[in-house]
Coordinates of C-alpha atoms in Angstrom, one line a residue:
Chain A
M1426 CA 23.0 53.2 -22.2
D1427 CA 19.6 51.6 -22.9
K1428 CA 20.5 48.5 -21.1
G1429 CA 21.6 50.4 -18.1
S1430 CA 18.4 52.6 -18.0
S1431 CA 16.2 49.5 -18.4
S1432 CA 17.9 47.6 -15.5
H1433 CA 17.5 50.9 -13.4
E1434 CA 13.8 50.8 -14.3
T1435 CA 13.5 47.2 -13.3
Q1436 CA 15.3 47.9 -10.0
R1437 CA 12.9 50.8 -9.2
F1438 CA 9.9 48.8 -10.2
G1439 CA 11.2 45.9 -7.9
S1440 CA 11.7 48.3 -5.0
F1441 CA 8.2 49.7 -5.5
G1442 CA 6.8 46.2 -5.6
S1443 CA 8.6 45.3 -2.4
F1444 CA 7.3 48.5 -0.7
L1445 CA 3.8 47.6 -1.8
R1446 CA 4.1 44.2 -0.5
R1447 CA 5.3 45.4 2.9
C1448 CA 2.2 47.8 3.1
I1449 CA -0.2 44.9 2.4
I1450 CA 1.5 42.6 4.8
S1451 CA 1.2 45.3 7.6
I1452 CA -2.5 45.6 6.8
L1453 CA -3.0 41.8 6.8
S1454 CA -1.0 41.6 10.1
T1455 CA -3.8 43.5 12.0
A1456 CA -5.8 40.3 11.9
P1457 CA -4.6 36.7 12.9
I1458 CA -1.9 35.3 10.5
P1459 CA -2.0 31.6 9.7
N1460 CA 0.7 29.7 11.6
H1461 CA 1.2 27.0 9.0
I1462 CA 0.6 27.0 5.2
A1463 CA 1.0 24.0 3.0
F1464 CA 1.6 24.0 -0.8
I1465 CA 0.8 21.4 -3.5
M1466 CA 3.1 22.6 -6.3
D1467 CA 1.1 21.4 -9.2
G1468 CA 1.2 22.5 -12.8
N1469 CA 5.0 22.6 -13.7
R1470 CA 4.7 20.1 -16.6
R1471 CA 1.6 21.9 -18.0
Y1472 CA 3.5 25.3 -17.7
C1473 CA 6.4 23.7 -19.6
K1474 CA 4.1 22.5 -22.5
R1475 CA 2.2 25.8 -22.5
K1476 CA 5.5 27.9 -22.9
N1477 CA 7.1 25.3 -25.2
L1478 CA 10.1 24.9 -22.9
M1479 CA 12.5 22.0 -22.8
E1480 CA 11.4 19.1 -20.7
G1481 CA 12.3 19.6 -17.1
A1482 CA 12.4 23.4 -17.4
G1483 CA 8.9 23.7 -15.9
H1484 CA 10.2 22.3 -12.6
R1485 CA 13.2 24.7 -12.5
V1486 CA 10.8 27.7 -12.9
G1487 CA 8.6 26.1 -10.3
F1488 CA 11.6 26.1 -7.9
L1489 CA 12.0 29.9 -8.4
A1490 CA 8.2 30.3 -7.7
L1491 CA 8.7 28.2 -4.6
M1492 CA 11.6 30.5 -3.3
A1493 CA 9.4 33.6 -3.9
M1494 CA 6.5 32.1 -2.1
L1495 CA 8.7 31.1 0.9
R1496 CA 10.0 34.6 1.1
Y1497 CA 6.5 36.1 1.1
C1498 CA 5.3 33.6 3.8
Y1499 CA 8.2 34.2 6.1
E1500 CA 7.9 38.1 5.5
L1501 CA 4.2 37.7 6.5
G1502 CA 5.1 35.9 9.7
V1503 CA 4.0 32.4 8.8
K1504 CA 6.0 30.1 11.1
C1505 CA 5.7 26.9 9.2
V1506 CA 5.6 26.1 5.5
T1507 CA 5.1 22.6 4.1
V1508 CA 5.6 21.8 0.4
Y1509 CA 4.6 18.6 -1.5
A1510 CA 7.7 18.2 -3.6
F1511 CA 7.5 14.5 -4.7
S1512 CA 4.8 11.9 -4.0
I1513 CA 5.4 8.2 -3.9
D1514 CA 2.9 8.0 -6.8
N1515 CA 5.3 10.1 -8.8
F1516 CA 7.7 7.2 -9.1
K1517 CA 5.2 5.9 -11.6
R1518 CA 6.3 8.4 -14.1
R1519 CA 8.8 7.8 -16.9
P1520 CA 12.2 6.8 -15.4
E1521 CA 14.0 9.7 -17.2
E1522 CA 11.6 12.2 -15.7
V1523 CA 12.0 10.8 -12.2
Q1524 CA 15.8 10.8 -12.6
S1525 CA 15.8 14.4 -13.7
L1526 CA 13.6 15.4 -10.8
M1527 CA 15.9 13.6 -8.4
E1528 CA 18.9 15.4 -9.8
L1529 CA 17.1 18.7 -9.6
M1530 CA 16.1 18.0 -6.0
Q1531 CA 19.6 17.0 -5.0
E1532 CA 21.0 20.2 -6.5
K1533 CA 18.5 22.4 -4.7
I1534 CA 18.8 20.6 -1.4
E1535 CA 22.6 21.1 -1.5
G1536 CA 22.0 24.8 -2.4
L1537 CA 19.7 25.2 0.6
I1538 CA 22.4 24.9 3.2
K1539 CA 24.7 27.4 1.5
E1540 CA 25.6 30.5 3.4
E1541 CA 23.5 32.9 1.3
S1542 CA 20.5 30.8 1.0
I1543 CA 17.0 31.8 2.1
V1544 CA 17.2 29.2 4.9
N1545 CA 20.0 30.9 6.7
H1546 CA 18.6 34.4 5.9
Y1547 CA 15.4 33.6 7.7
G1548 CA 16.7 31.1 10.3
I1549 CA 14.6 28.2 8.9
R1550 CA 14.9 24.7 10.1
V1551 CA 14.4 22.2 7.3
Y1552 CA 12.7 18.8 7.6
F1553 CA 12.4 16.2 5.0
I1554 CA 9.1 14.4 5.4
G1555 CA 8.4 11.0 3.9
N1556 CA 9.7 7.5 3.3
L1557 CA 13.3 8.6 2.7
K1558 CA 14.4 5.0 2.3
L1559 CA 12.6 5.1 -1.2
L1560 CA 15.0 7.8 -2.4
S1561 CA 18.3 7.2 -4.1
K1562 CA 21.4 7.3 -1.8
P1563 CA 22.8 10.7 -3.0
V1564 CA 19.4 12.5 -2.5
R1565 CA 18.8 10.9 0.9
L1566 CA 22.3 11.8 2.1
A1567 CA 21.8 15.4 0.9
A1568 CA 18.5 15.6 2.7
E1569 CA 20.0 14.1 6.0
K1570 CA 22.9 16.6 5.7
A1571 CA 20.5 19.5 5.3
M1572 CA 18.5 18.5 8.3
V1573 CA 21.6 18.3 10.5
A1574 CA 23.0 21.6 9.2
T1575 CA 19.7 23.5 10.0
A1576 CA 18.9 21.8 13.2
S1577 CA 19.9 24.8 15.2
N1578 CA 17.7 27.3 13.3
S1579 CA 14.6 28.2 15.2
R1580 CA 12.7 31.1 13.8
A1581 CA 10.7 29.2 11.2
V1582 CA 10.2 25.7 9.8
L1583 CA 10.2 24.4 6.2
S1584 CA 8.9 20.8 5.7
I1585 CA 9.7 19.3 2.3
C1586 CA 7.4 16.3 1.6
I1587 CA 9.5 14.0 -0.6
A1588 CA 8.6 10.3 -1.2
Y1589 CA 5.5 11.0 0.8
T1590 CA 2.0 10.0 0.7
S1591 CA -0.5 10.4 3.6
T1592 CA -1.7 6.8 3.6
D1593 CA 2.0 5.6 3.7
E1594 CA 2.6 8.1 6.6
I1595 CA -0.4 6.7 8.5
V1596 CA 0.6 3.0 7.9
H1597 CA 4.1 3.9 9.1
A1598 CA 2.7 5.5 12.2
V1599 CA 0.5 2.4 13.0
Q1600 CA 3.5 0.1 12.5
E1601 CA 5.7 2.2 14.8
S1602 CA 2.9 2.4 17.4
C1603 CA 2.4 -1.4 17.4
Q1604 CA 6.2 -2.0 17.5
E1605 CA 6.6 0.3 20.4
K1606 CA 3.7 -1.3 22.4
W1607 CA 5.1 -4.8 21.9
D1608 CA 8.6 -3.7 22.7
E1609 CA 7.3 -2.3 26.0
I1610 CA 5.5 -5.5 26.8
R1611 CA 8.5 -7.6 25.9
E1612 CA 10.7 -5.5 28.2
L1613 CA 8.2 -5.8 31.0
N1614 CA 8.0 -9.6 30.5
A1615 CA 11.8 -9.9 30.5
S1616 CA 12.1 -8.1 33.9
G1617 CA 9.2 -10.2 35.3
A1618 CA 7.2 -7.2 36.1
G1619 CA 4.8 -7.5 33.1
Y1620 CA 2.6 -10.4 33.8
G1621 CA 0.5 -8.8 36.4
L1622 CA -0.2 -5.8 34.2
I1623 CA -0.9 -7.9 31.2
E1624 CA -3.4 -9.9 33.1
L1625 CA -5.2 -6.7 34.1
D1626 CA -4.8 -5.3 30.6
G1627 CA -6.1 -8.6 29.1
N1628 CA -9.5 -8.1 30.6
R1629 CA -9.9 -4.6 29.4
R1630 CA -8.6 -5.4 26.0
E1631 CA -11.1 -8.2 25.6
E1632 CA -13.6 -5.6 24.6
G1633 CA -11.2 -4.6 21.8
E1634 CA -10.9 -1.0 23.0
H1635 CA -8.3 1.6 23.2
Y1636 CA -5.1 -0.4 23.0
I1637 CA -3.7 2.2 20.6
G1638 CA -5.1 5.7 20.8
V1639 CA -4.9 8.7 18.6
T1640 CA -2.0 10.1 20.5
D1641 CA 0.1 7.1 19.8
I1642 CA -0.6 7.5 16.1
E1643 CA 0.0 11.2 16.0
K1644 CA 3.2 10.8 17.8
H1645 CA 4.7 8.6 15.1
M1646 CA 3.5 10.6 12.1
Y1647 CA 6.3 12.1 10.0
M1648 CA 4.4 15.5 10.4
A1649 CA 4.5 15.3 14.2
V1650 CA 7.3 17.9 14.2
V1651 CA 4.9 20.7 13.0
P1652 CA 1.3 21.7 14.0
D1653 CA -1.5 20.9 11.6
P1654 CA -1.7 23.3 8.6
D1655 CA -4.1 26.1 8.6
I1656 CA -4.4 26.5 4.9
I1657 CA -3.6 24.0 2.0
I1658 CA -3.0 25.8 -1.3
R1659 CA -3.0 23.7 -4.4
A1660 CA -2.0 25.4 -7.6
S1661 CA -3.3 24.6 -11.1
G1662 CA -7.0 24.6 -10.2
E1663 CA -7.3 20.9 -9.5
T1664 CA -9.4 20.4 -6.3
R1665 CA -8.1 17.3 -4.7
L1666 CA -5.7 16.4 -2.1
S1667 CA -3.7 13.7 -4.0
N1668 CA -2.9 11.8 -0.8
F1669 CA -1.4 14.9 0.9
L1670 CA -1.8 15.6 4.6
L1671 CA -5.1 13.7 4.7
W1672 CA -5.0 13.3 8.5
Q1673 CA -3.8 16.9 9.2
S1674 CA -6.3 18.5 6.8
A1675 CA -9.4 17.7 9.0
Y1676 CA -10.2 21.3 9.7
C1677 CA -8.0 23.4 7.5
L1678 CA -9.0 25.7 4.7
L1679 CA -8.6 24.4 1.2
Y1680 CA -7.8 26.8 -1.5
S1681 CA -7.2 25.9 -5.1
P1682 CA -6.5 28.9 -7.5
S1683 CA -6.4 28.0 -11.1
V1684 CA -3.0 29.4 -11.7
L1685 CA -0.2 27.0 -12.6
W1686 CA 2.5 26.7 -9.8
P1687 CA 5.3 28.5 -11.7
E1688 CA 2.9 31.5 -12.1
I1689 CA 1.7 31.7 -8.6
G1690 CA 2.2 35.0 -6.9
F1691 CA 1.8 37.2 -3.8
Q1692 CA -1.8 38.0 -4.6
H1693 CA -2.8 34.4 -4.4
L1694 CA -1.3 34.2 -0.9
V1695 CA -3.0 37.4 0.1
W1696 CA -6.4 35.9 -1.0
A1697 CA -5.8 32.7 0.9
V1698 CA -4.9 34.6 4.1
L1699 CA -7.9 36.9 3.8
E1700 CA -10.2 33.8 3.5
F1701 CA -8.4 32.2 6.5
Q1702 CA -9.0 35.4 8.5
R1703 CA -12.7 35.5 7.5
N1704 CA -13.2 32.0 8.9
Y1705 CA -10.7 32.3 11.8
F1706 CA -12.9 32.5 14.8
Y1707 CA -15.3 29.8 13.4
L1708 CA -12.3 27.5 12.9
K1709 CA -10.8 28.2 16.3
E1710 CA -14.0 27.0 18.0
K1711 CA -13.9 23.8 16.0
K1712 CA -10.2 23.0 16.8
K1713 CA -10.5 23.8 20.5
A1714 CA -8.6 21.2 22.4
Chain B
M814 CA -44.7 10.4 22.0
L815 CA -43.0 13.5 20.6
P816 CA -44.0 17.0 21.7
N817 CA -46.9 18.5 19.8
A818 CA -45.5 21.0 17.3
P819 CA -42.5 19.0 16.0
N820 CA -44.6 15.8 16.1
R821 CA -47.3 17.3 13.9
L822 CA -44.6 18.7 11.5
L823 CA -42.8 15.4 11.3
T824 CA -46.0 13.5 10.9
S825 CA -47.0 15.6 7.9
V826 CA -43.5 15.2 6.4
F827 CA -43.7 11.4 6.9
I828 CA -47.3 11.2 5.4
S829 CA -46.1 13.2 2.4
F830 CA -43.5 10.5 1.8
T831 CA -46.2 7.9 1.7
R832 CA -47.9 9.5 -1.3
T833 CA -46.2 10.1 -4.6
S834 CA -42.8 11.8 -4.9
R835 CA -44.4 15.2 -5.2
P836 CA -42.5 17.6 -2.8
L837 CA -44.5 18.7 0.2
R838 CA -46.3 22.1 -0.4
V839 CA -45.4 24.4 2.4
S840 CA -45.1 28.2 2.5
T841 CA -41.3 28.0 2.5
R842 CA -39.4 28.3 -0.7
E843 CA -39.1 24.9 -2.3
P844 CA -35.8 23.5 -3.5
N845 CA -34.7 24.4 -7.0
F846 CA -36.0 21.4 -8.9
T847 CA -36.9 21.3 -12.5
E848 CA -40.5 22.2 -13.4
E849 CA -41.4 18.6 -14.4
Y850 CA -40.2 17.2 -11.0
R851 CA -42.1 19.8 -9.1
N852 CA -45.3 18.7 -10.8
G853 CA -44.6 15.1 -10.1
V854 CA -43.6 14.2 -13.6
V855 CA -40.2 12.9 -14.2
N856 CA -38.9 12.2 -17.7
G857 CA -42.4 12.2 -19.1
R858 CA -43.7 9.7 -16.6
V859 CA -45.6 10.4 -13.4
A860 CA -43.3 10.1 -10.5
G861 CA -43.9 7.1 -8.2
A862 CA -46.1 5.4 -10.7
G863 CA -43.5 2.7 -11.4
A864 CA -39.8 2.0 -11.0
P865 CA -37.9 4.3 -13.4
A866 CA -35.9 2.6 -16.3
R867 CA -32.6 1.2 -15.1
E868 CA -30.4 3.7 -16.9
D869 CA -32.1 6.9 -17.8
P870 CA -30.6 9.2 -20.5
L871 CA -28.1 11.7 -18.9
P872 CA -28.6 15.4 -19.1
E873 CA -26.6 17.4 -21.8
G874 CA -22.9 17.6 -21.1
L875 CA -22.6 14.4 -19.1
R876 CA -21.3 11.1 -20.5
R877 CA -21.8 7.8 -18.8
E878 CA -18.2 6.7 -19.0
S879 CA -17.1 9.9 -17.1
M880 CA -19.8 9.7 -14.3
P881 CA -18.5 9.1 -10.7
R882 CA -19.5 5.7 -9.3
H883 CA -19.4 6.9 -5.7
V884 CA -20.5 10.4 -4.7
A885 CA -20.1 11.7 -1.2
V886 CA -22.0 14.8 0.1
I887 CA -21.6 17.0 3.1
M888 CA -25.1 18.3 3.5
D889 CA -24.2 21.7 5.1
G890 CA -26.4 24.7 5.7
N891 CA -29.8 23.5 6.7
R892 CA -29.8 25.8 9.8
R893 CA -28.4 28.8 7.9
W894 CA -31.0 28.3 5.1
A895 CA -33.8 28.4 7.8
R896 CA -32.3 31.3 9.6
A897 CA -32.0 33.4 6.4
R898 CA -35.8 32.9 5.8
G899 CA -36.7 33.6 9.4
L900 CA -37.9 30.0 9.8
P901 CA -37.2 27.6 12.7
A902 CA -34.4 25.2 12.3
A903 CA -36.8 22.3 11.9
S904 CA -37.9 23.7 8.5
G905 CA -34.3 23.7 7.5
Y906 CA -34.0 20.0 8.2
E907 CA -37.3 19.2 6.6
A908 CA -36.2 21.0 3.5
G909 CA -32.9 19.3 3.7
L910 CA -34.6 16.0 3.8
R911 CA -36.5 16.9 0.6
S912 CA -33.2 17.8 -1.1
L913 CA -31.8 14.5 0.0
R914 CA -34.7 12.6 -1.6
G915 CA -34.1 14.5 -4.9
V916 CA -30.5 13.7 -5.0
V917 CA -31.1 10.1 -4.2
E918 CA -33.6 9.9 -7.0
L919 CA -31.1 11.5 -9.5
C920 CA -28.4 9.0 -8.4
C921 CA -30.8 6.1 -9.0
R922 CA -31.7 7.5 -12.5
W923 CA -28.2 8.2 -13.6
G924 CA -26.5 5.0 -12.5
I925 CA -24.5 6.3 -9.5
R926 CA -23.8 3.2 -7.5
V927 CA -23.0 4.6 -4.0
L928 CA -24.0 7.8 -2.3
T929 CA -22.6 8.7 1.1
V930 CA -24.1 11.5 3.0
F931 CA -22.7 13.4 5.9
A932 CA -25.6 14.8 7.7
F933 CA -24.2 16.8 10.6
S934 CA -20.9 18.6 11.2
S935 CA -18.4 17.0 13.5
D936 CA -19.5 19.4 16.2
N937 CA -20.6 16.2 17.8
W938 CA -17.0 15.2 18.3
V939 CA -14.9 17.2 20.6
R940 CA -11.5 16.7 22.3
P941 CA -12.2 16.9 25.9
K942 CA -10.1 19.1 28.1
P943 CA -8.2 17.3 30.9
N944 CA -10.3 18.8 33.7
V945 CA -13.7 18.1 32.1
G946 CA -15.5 15.1 33.6
V947 CA -14.5 12.6 31.0
S948 CA -14.2 8.9 31.7
L949 CA -10.8 8.3 33.2
T950 CA -10.5 5.1 31.2
L951 CA -10.7 7.1 28.0
L952 CA -8.0 9.6 29.0
I953 CA -5.6 6.9 30.1
D954 CA -6.0 5.0 26.9
G955 CA -5.2 8.2 25.0
C956 CA -8.4 8.1 22.9
C957 CA -9.2 11.7 22.6
F958 CA -12.6 11.8 21.1
V959 CA -15.9 12.0 23.0
L960 CA -19.2 11.9 21.4
V961 CA -21.5 14.7 22.8
G962 CA -24.7 13.5 21.3
L963 CA -27.1 14.7 18.6
S964 CA -29.8 17.4 19.1
K965 CA -33.5 16.5 18.9
L966 CA -33.8 18.0 15.5
E967 CA -31.0 15.8 14.2
V968 CA -32.5 12.7 15.8
D969 CA -35.9 13.5 14.1
F970 CA -34.2 14.0 10.7
L971 CA -32.7 10.6 11.0
M972 CA -36.0 9.0 12.1
S973 CA -37.7 10.4 9.0
L974 CA -34.9 9.3 6.7
F975 CA -34.8 5.7 7.9
A976 CA -38.6 5.5 8.2
R977 CA -39.0 6.4 4.6
A978 CA -36.5 3.7 3.7
L979 CA -38.7 1.2 5.4
R980 CA -41.7 2.5 3.7
N981 CA -40.0 2.2 0.3
E982 CA -39.6 -1.5 1.0
G983 CA -43.2 -1.9 1.8
I984 CA -42.5 -2.6 5.4
I985 CA -44.8 0.1 6.9
P986 CA -47.8 1.9 5.6
M987 CA -48.8 5.4 6.4
F988 CA -48.5 6.3 10.0
D989 CA -46.7 8.8 12.2
L990 CA -43.3 8.7 13.7
G991 CA -44.7 8.7 17.2
A992 CA -46.5 5.5 16.6
L993 CA -43.5 4.0 14.9
Q994 CA -41.3 4.9 17.8
A995 CA -43.8 3.3 20.2
I996 CA -43.8 0.1 18.2
L997 CA -40.1 -0.1 18.1
L998 CA -39.7 0.4 21.8
L999 CA -42.4 -2.1 22.6
N1000 CA -41.5 -5.1 20.6
G1001 CA -39.3 -4.1 17.8
N1002 CA -41.5 -5.8 15.2
I1003 CA -42.9 -3.9 12.3
A1004 CA -45.8 -5.3 10.3
Y1005 CA -45.3 -6.0 6.7
N1006 CA -47.7 -4.2 4.4
H1007 CA -49.1 -6.9 1.9
D1008 CA -50.9 -4.2 -0.1
F1009 CA -47.7 -2.6 -1.1
H1010 CA -46.8 -2.9 -4.8
A1011 CA -43.4 -4.2 -5.5
S1012 CA -43.0 -1.7 -8.5
N1013 CA -42.9 1.1 -5.9
R1014 CA -39.6 -0.3 -4.4
R1015 CA -36.6 1.9 -5.1
D1016 CA -34.1 -1.0 -4.6
I1017 CA -31.9 1.1 -2.4
R1018 CA -29.7 -0.4 0.2
V1019 CA -29.2 1.8 3.3
S1020 CA -26.4 1.5 5.7
L1021 CA -25.0 3.5 8.6
I1022 CA -21.5 4.4 9.4
G1023 CA -20.3 6.1 12.5
D1024 CA -21.3 5.8 16.2
S1025 CA -24.9 4.9 16.7
T1026 CA -24.6 3.9 20.3
K1027 CA -25.6 7.3 21.7
L1028 CA -28.7 7.5 19.6
P1029 CA -32.2 6.9 21.1
K1030 CA -33.0 3.2 21.3
A1031 CA -36.0 3.5 19.0
L1032 CA -33.9 5.1 16.3
Q1033 CA -31.2 2.4 16.8
K1034 CA -33.8 -0.4 16.3
L1035 CA -35.2 1.4 13.2
I1036 CA -31.7 1.7 11.7
E1037 CA -31.1 -2.0 12.3
S1038 CA -34.4 -3.0 10.7
V1039 CA -33.6 -0.8 7.7
E1040 CA -30.1 -2.2 7.3
E1041 CA -31.4 -5.8 7.6
T1042 CA -34.4 -5.3 5.2
T1043 CA -32.4 -3.5 2.5
K1044 CA -29.2 -5.4 2.5
N1045 CA -29.8 -7.3 -0.7
N1046 CA -30.9 -4.2 -2.7
S1047 CA -28.5 -3.3 -5.5
R1048 CA -29.5 -0.3 -7.4
L1049 CA -28.1 2.3 -5.1
H1050 CA -26.2 2.0 -1.8
L1051 CA -27.0 4.9 0.4
V1052 CA -24.5 5.2 3.3
V1053 CA -25.6 7.6 6.0
A1054 CA -22.7 8.9 8.2
V1055 CA -24.0 9.7 11.7
S1056 CA -21.6 10.8 14.3
Y1057 CA -18.8 9.9 12.0
S1058 CA -15.2 11.2 12.4
G1059 CA -12.6 10.5 9.7
Q1060 CA -9.8 10.5 12.3
Y1061 CA -11.7 8.2 14.7
D1062 CA -12.4 5.7 11.8
I1063 CA -8.6 5.5 11.1
V1064 CA -7.9 5.2 14.9
Q1065 CA -10.5 2.4 15.3
A1066 CA -9.1 0.5 12.3
C1067 CA -5.7 0.7 13.7
Q1068 CA -6.9 -0.6 17.1
S1069 CA -8.4 -3.7 15.4
I1070 CA -5.1 -4.3 13.6
A1071 CA -3.2 -3.7 16.9
L1072 CA -5.2 -6.5 18.5
K1073 CA -4.4 -8.8 15.7
V1074 CA -0.7 -8.0 16.2
K1075 CA -1.1 -8.6 19.9
D1076 CA -2.6 -12.0 19.2
A1077 CA 0.3 -12.8 16.9
L1078 CA -2.0 -13.1 13.8
I1079 CA 0.2 -10.6 12.0
G1080 CA 3.5 -8.9 12.6
P1081 CA 3.9 -5.0 12.7
E1082 CA 5.9 -5.3 9.5
D1083 CA 2.8 -6.8 7.8
I1084 CA 0.7 -3.7 8.3
N1085 CA -0.1 -2.1 5.0
E1086 CA -2.7 0.2 3.4
F1087 CA -4.8 -2.8 2.3
L1088 CA -5.1 -3.9 5.9
I1089 CA -6.2 -0.6 7.1
E1090 CA -8.7 -0.2 4.3
K1091 CA -10.4 -3.5 5.4
E1092 CA -10.9 -2.3 8.9
L1093 CA -12.4 1.1 8.1
Q1094 CA -16.1 1.5 8.6
T1095 CA -16.6 2.2 4.9
N1096 CA -15.7 -1.4 4.1
C1097 CA -19.5 -2.0 4.1
A1098 CA -19.7 -0.4 0.6
Q1099 CA -18.2 -2.1 -2.4
L1100 CA -16.7 1.2 -3.6
S1101 CA -15.4 2.8 -0.4
H1102 CA -13.5 5.7 -1.9
P1103 CA -15.7 8.5 -3.3
D1104 CA -14.8 9.8 -6.8
L1105 CA -16.5 13.0 -6.1
L1106 CA -17.2 15.0 -2.8
I1107 CA -19.7 17.8 -2.8
R1108 CA -19.9 20.2 0.1
T1109 CA -22.6 22.8 0.1
S1110 CA -22.7 26.3 1.7
G1111 CA -19.4 27.4 0.3
E1112 CA -17.3 26.2 3.2
L1113 CA -13.9 25.2 1.9
R1114 CA -12.9 22.3 4.3
L1115 CA -13.5 18.7 5.1
S1116 CA -14.5 19.1 8.8
N1117 CA -13.1 15.7 9.8
F1118 CA -15.4 13.8 7.4
F1119 CA -13.7 11.3 5.2
L1120 CA -10.0 11.6 5.3
W1121 CA -8.3 8.4 4.4
Q1122 CA -11.0 7.8 1.7
L1123 CA -10.5 11.2 0.1
A1124 CA -6.9 10.5 -1.0
Y1125 CA -7.8 11.0 -4.8
T1126 CA -11.3 12.3 -4.6
E1127 CA -12.3 15.3 -6.7
L1128 CA -13.6 18.0 -4.4
F1129 CA -16.4 20.3 -5.4
F1130 CA -17.5 23.2 -3.3
A1131 CA -21.1 24.4 -3.9
E1132 CA -22.2 27.9 -2.8
S1133 CA -25.8 27.1 -2.2
H1134 CA -27.1 25.7 1.1
W1135 CA -28.1 22.1 1.2
P1136 CA -31.9 22.7 1.0
D1137 CA -31.4 24.7 -2.3
F1138 CA -29.2 22.1 -3.8
G1139 CA -31.2 20.6 -6.7
E1140 CA -30.8 19.1 -10.1
P1141 CA -29.0 22.0 -11.7
D1142 CA -26.5 22.2 -8.9
F1143 CA -25.9 18.4 -9.1
I1144 CA -25.5 18.6 -12.8
E1145 CA -22.9 21.4 -12.5
A1146 CA -20.9 19.3 -10.0
L1147 CA -21.0 16.3 -12.3
R1148 CA -20.0 18.5 -15.3
S1149 CA -17.0 19.8 -13.3
F1150 CA -16.1 16.3 -12.4
R1151 CA -16.2 15.3 -16.1
Q1152 CA -13.7 18.1 -16.9
R1153 CA -11.3 17.0 -14.2
Q1154 CA -8.1 15.3 -15.4
R1155 CA -7.1 12.5 -13.0
W1156 CA -3.7 10.9 -13.4
Y1157 CA -3.1 9.9 -9.7
G1158 CA 0.4 11.3 -9.6
G1159 CA 1.7 9.3 -12.6
Q1160 CA 1.9 10.1 -16.3
D1161 CA -0.3 12.8 -17.8
P1162 CA -3.3 10.9 -19.5

């Protein structure tokens, strides 16, 4: 009897919470809502130590927190969410820890494309952003499969940064841009049409200007599939970017609540959105393109 | 010559620099420095009477091994500070200059090796709309940044800053900025002041990063003189970012690399992070990545300042406006830095 009544209590509390959340969302929606929010999910290991959990359990609780935050974001009407799941720097951790993280990610990625998952519920297209060649084969295959399975979803976007650092992304974009330019020139040369152009080009290029422009680089960024973030939220109170979205963060709001990632909640999202709304018109002027 | 009112103001600012390090007494509220500093006494010694000891003792709560080696500052809020006091914007910049002098002094005393300052917001960099009269060459090449130029106040701020650097080297005695500009425009030579005592030198190297091509000619010559004169100084490297855009810095680095690829010096597959680092404008400083970035005025964003260089930088956002940023605020930022745990994505320390 007691068990039944306590679960009844929990259900009622849950419904009340959900109702309250919907009220707050409708108030927030009277002002502009950010289009793209990025999360740095920091603090899982510290949470694990603090709660004396088994090693690796912190990341599992962190995953539940991620699902909750995704739900809140999509309910709020945020179109794009990006999360920093695994950095190239994280490969420096102990091999057992890296291995258990890889296994967790593979398990969760495969869960994403199941029928009842949040991805299908909200019509989310999933991208895996980063140097996927650095991942082990099973994880890479699971990621590619998830991207294909959700390719037709169009209501929202979830970008999961895995094996990613911003400097690696920029290097990759530069390599691709250079490769593309030289391929173009080689094709023109082969067809005999290129020499005249190169001659003309050569004079202008003498000054060392503008052979590759910002649009070329941006086109080849892994993150070119989504617009720049409006807010970057880093949990655990550390105020640094840790090589995440350096290029894309030029004008975005940086918010670092001191809560550990597994403990993050709706109230932190509300605060970030309010701060965004406070600065909205000022930021809009800066970003005008 | 500069117009009357700003000229008189700047002259008085400049002349104040040529005396001791005592802050200028004006009717505006002075920056929040400690009492000793305000009275021209620093650590028991009269300021400016001789070069301070190489490594001064640190304030309580700071440890030498946990001090940042390179600090970057976004000096935001000069205009808002002035507006809040009903003063003209020029007063805000003047107060900002005093604040900068104070922070430079503290960096020298506490052994910080590099200080990069970002003077103005990247309002100076805009992405032009296609129908705006922008050079067609720029649009064809896809370079989407156009420098719209600095205001007169910003130019005067820079003139004062660089002129003081020359004064610290004993290159120029007391005279006003108008005369300095005239000399620079006429023949570019500046007389060495033989009466200047070497002990007054601050041993600060000054460099500029960003685009100086749109600055007035006199200021460009001044900057060149300062960079040349101070290039061997080693106590503190002051890097002034003028019309600097983090995204543009990365783009120009990539363009240099693209030219090397075109000339078959390297292949596209040889491009790596190290190569890009070498081509960034910040390669003039030995330590190109800041350990700590401070932004004043409570704004929580980077505004296209350093981007690549901030990969692992600790960020500190101060509520006060830049003219109010003094020793206590700097100590708070350094204490916060000391408490940060940095493991660069790897194992916990």
